[in-house]
Coordinates of C-alpha atoms in Angstrom, one line a residue:
X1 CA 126.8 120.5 100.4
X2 CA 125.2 122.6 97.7
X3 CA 124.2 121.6 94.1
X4 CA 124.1 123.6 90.6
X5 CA 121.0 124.8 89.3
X6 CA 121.3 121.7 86.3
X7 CA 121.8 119.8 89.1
X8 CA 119.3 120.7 91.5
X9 CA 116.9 120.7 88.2
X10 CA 117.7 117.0 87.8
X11 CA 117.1 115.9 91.3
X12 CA 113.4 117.7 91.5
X13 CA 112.8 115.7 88.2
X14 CA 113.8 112.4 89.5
X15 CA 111.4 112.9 92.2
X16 CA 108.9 113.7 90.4
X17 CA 109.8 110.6 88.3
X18 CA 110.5 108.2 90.7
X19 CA 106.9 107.1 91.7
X20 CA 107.0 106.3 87.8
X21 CA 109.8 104.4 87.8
X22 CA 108.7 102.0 91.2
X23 CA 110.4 104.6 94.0
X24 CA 108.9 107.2 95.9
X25 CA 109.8 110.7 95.4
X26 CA 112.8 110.9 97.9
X27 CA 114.4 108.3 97.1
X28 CA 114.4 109.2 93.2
X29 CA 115.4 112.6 94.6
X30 CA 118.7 110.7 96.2
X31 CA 119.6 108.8 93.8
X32 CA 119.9 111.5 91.4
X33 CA 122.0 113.4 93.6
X34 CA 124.6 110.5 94.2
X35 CA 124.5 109.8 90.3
X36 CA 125.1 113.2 90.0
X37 CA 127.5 114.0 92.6
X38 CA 131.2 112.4 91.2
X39 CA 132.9 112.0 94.7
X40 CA 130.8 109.2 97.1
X41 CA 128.5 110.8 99.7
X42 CA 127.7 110.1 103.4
X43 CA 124.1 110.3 104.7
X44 CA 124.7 113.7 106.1
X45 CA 125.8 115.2 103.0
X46 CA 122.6 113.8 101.6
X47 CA 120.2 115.6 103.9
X48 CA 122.1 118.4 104.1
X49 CA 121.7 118.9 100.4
X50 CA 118.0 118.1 99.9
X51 CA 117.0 119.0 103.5
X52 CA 115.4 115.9 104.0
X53 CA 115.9 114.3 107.7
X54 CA 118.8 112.1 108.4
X55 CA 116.0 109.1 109.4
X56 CA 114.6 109.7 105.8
X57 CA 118.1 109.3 104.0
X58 CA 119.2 106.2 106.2
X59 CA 115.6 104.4 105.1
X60 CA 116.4 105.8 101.7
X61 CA 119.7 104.5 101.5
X62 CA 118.5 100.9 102.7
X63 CA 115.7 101.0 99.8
X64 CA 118.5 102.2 97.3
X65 CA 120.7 99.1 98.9
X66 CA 118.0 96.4 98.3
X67 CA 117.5 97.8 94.8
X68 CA 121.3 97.3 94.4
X69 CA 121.4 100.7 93.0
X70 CA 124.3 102.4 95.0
X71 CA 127.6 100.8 96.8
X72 CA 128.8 101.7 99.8
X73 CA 132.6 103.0 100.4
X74 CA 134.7 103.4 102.6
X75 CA 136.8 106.3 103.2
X76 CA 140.1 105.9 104.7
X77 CA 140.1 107.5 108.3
X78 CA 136.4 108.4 107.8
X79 CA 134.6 106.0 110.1
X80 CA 131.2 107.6 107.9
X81 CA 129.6 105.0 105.4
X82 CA 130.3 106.7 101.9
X83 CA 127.5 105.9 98.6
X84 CA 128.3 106.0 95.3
X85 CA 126.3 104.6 91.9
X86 CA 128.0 102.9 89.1
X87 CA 130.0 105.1 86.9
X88 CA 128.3 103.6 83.7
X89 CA 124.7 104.4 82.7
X90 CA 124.3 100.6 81.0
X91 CA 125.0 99.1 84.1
X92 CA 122.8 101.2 85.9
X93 CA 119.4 100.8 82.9
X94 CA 120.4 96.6 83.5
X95 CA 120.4 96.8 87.3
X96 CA 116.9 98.4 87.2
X97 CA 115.9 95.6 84.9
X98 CA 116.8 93.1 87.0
X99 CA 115.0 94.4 89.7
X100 CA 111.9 95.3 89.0
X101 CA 111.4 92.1 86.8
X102 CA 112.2 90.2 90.5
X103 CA 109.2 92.7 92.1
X104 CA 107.0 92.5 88.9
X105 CA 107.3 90.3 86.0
X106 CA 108.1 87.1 88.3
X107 CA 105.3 87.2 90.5
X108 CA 103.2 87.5 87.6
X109 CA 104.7 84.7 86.0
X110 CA 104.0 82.1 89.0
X111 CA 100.5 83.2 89.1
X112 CA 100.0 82.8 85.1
X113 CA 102.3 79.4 85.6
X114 CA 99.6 78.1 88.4
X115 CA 96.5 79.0 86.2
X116 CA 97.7 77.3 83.9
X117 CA 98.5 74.0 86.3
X118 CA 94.8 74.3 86.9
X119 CA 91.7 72.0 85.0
X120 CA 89.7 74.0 83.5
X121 CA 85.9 73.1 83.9
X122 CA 83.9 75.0 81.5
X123 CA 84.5 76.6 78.0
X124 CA 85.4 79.8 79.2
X125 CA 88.2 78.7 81.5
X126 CA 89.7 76.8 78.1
X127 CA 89.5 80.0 76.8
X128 CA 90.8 81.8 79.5
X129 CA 93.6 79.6 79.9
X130 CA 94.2 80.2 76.1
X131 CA 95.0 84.0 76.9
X132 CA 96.7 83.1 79.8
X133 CA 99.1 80.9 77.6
X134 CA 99.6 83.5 75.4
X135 CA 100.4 86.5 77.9
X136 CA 102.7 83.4 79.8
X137 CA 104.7 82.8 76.6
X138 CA 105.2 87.1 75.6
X139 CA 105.8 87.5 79.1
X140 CA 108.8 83.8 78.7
X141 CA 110.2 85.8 75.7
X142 CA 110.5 88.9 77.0
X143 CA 112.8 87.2 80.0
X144 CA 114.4 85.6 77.3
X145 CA 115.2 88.7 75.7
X146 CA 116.1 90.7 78.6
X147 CA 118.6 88.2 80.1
X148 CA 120.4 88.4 76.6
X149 CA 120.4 92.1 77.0
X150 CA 121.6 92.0 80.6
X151 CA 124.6 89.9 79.3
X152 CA 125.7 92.2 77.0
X153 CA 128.6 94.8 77.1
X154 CA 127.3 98.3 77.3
X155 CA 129.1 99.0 74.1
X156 CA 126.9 96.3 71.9
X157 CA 123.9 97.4 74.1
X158 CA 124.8 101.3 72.9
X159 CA 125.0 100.0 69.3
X160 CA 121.5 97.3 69.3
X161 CA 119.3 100.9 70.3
X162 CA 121.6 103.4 67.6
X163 CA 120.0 100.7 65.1
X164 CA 117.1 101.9 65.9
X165 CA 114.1 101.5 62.7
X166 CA 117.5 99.4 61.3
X167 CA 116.3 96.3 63.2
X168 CA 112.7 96.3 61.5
X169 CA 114.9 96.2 57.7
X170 CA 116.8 93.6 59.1
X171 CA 114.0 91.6 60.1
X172 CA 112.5 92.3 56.5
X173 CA 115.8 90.7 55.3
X174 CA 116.1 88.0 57.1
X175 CA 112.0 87.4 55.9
X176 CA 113.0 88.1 52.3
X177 CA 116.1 85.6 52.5
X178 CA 114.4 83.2 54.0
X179 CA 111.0 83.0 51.5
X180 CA 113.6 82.5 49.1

């Protein structure tokens, strides 16, 4: 299989990317190829177009899985498992929200939850509990708000982030009505 050069551009930069993003470079390298690439691919295809072992694309492919980033297809009269990602990009941005609040933002929130179970002894764990509280409660909201989002269609996500600066006038609105 052989990819454009915009292609091929995209896929280095997904690589480079993916440590960033919580994936190592391969398999931010895969995924852009199969977001990419409009007909589903099969593990060979894969290697074959960024010369990476099959062994490396099957652990790949199992990572991308448990990230419930791609699906797998079948291909009728191809015994070959096919992968494919989600046709819209909203879909894709709430899937990775989901997930890496499961691998980061819940753990953190048992451990601030079980701090905050705890006695504290002295003045400074009151006070340390007090940030923990706070940093608990951002952390509660943010959950909040990112369960919303993950409810929404992609076409009132797409119009929430064109409002862009508009949200902070809003706000002053609502403060302005609401003084009154």
């Amino acid at each position: 299989m052989k990819t454009t050069q915009i292609t091929q551009s995209l896929i280095l930069h997904f690589g480079e990317m993916g440590s960033r993003w919580g994936l190592n470079r391969t398999l931010g390298q895969m995924y852009a190829l199969i977001v990419l690439t409009e007909e589903p691919l099969n593990a060979d295809q894969i290697s074959e177009a960024l010369q990476i072992s099959r062994s490396n694309v099957s652990m790949g492919l199992k990572e991308l899985k448990a990230w419930n980033l791609i699906r797998l297809q079948h291909i009728q009269g191809d015994r070959k498992e096919y992968f494919s990602a989600p046709n819209d990009v909203w879909e894709i941005a709430r899937t990775l929200v989901v997930e890496r609040r499961k691998r980061e933002l819940d753990p953190t929130l048992t451990t601030l939850r079980d701090a905050l179970m705890s006695e504290p002894s002295n003045e400074a764990d009151q006070y340390a509990q007090k940030r923990i509280q706070e940093m608990h409660d951002l952390m509660e909201m943010i959950i909040l708000w990112s369960n919303e989002l993950q409810n929404m269609s992609s076409e009132k996500l797409s119009a929430l982030l064109k409002l862009g600066e508009g949200i902070s006038k809003i706000l002053d609105v609502k403060d302005k009505l609401l003084k009154s």
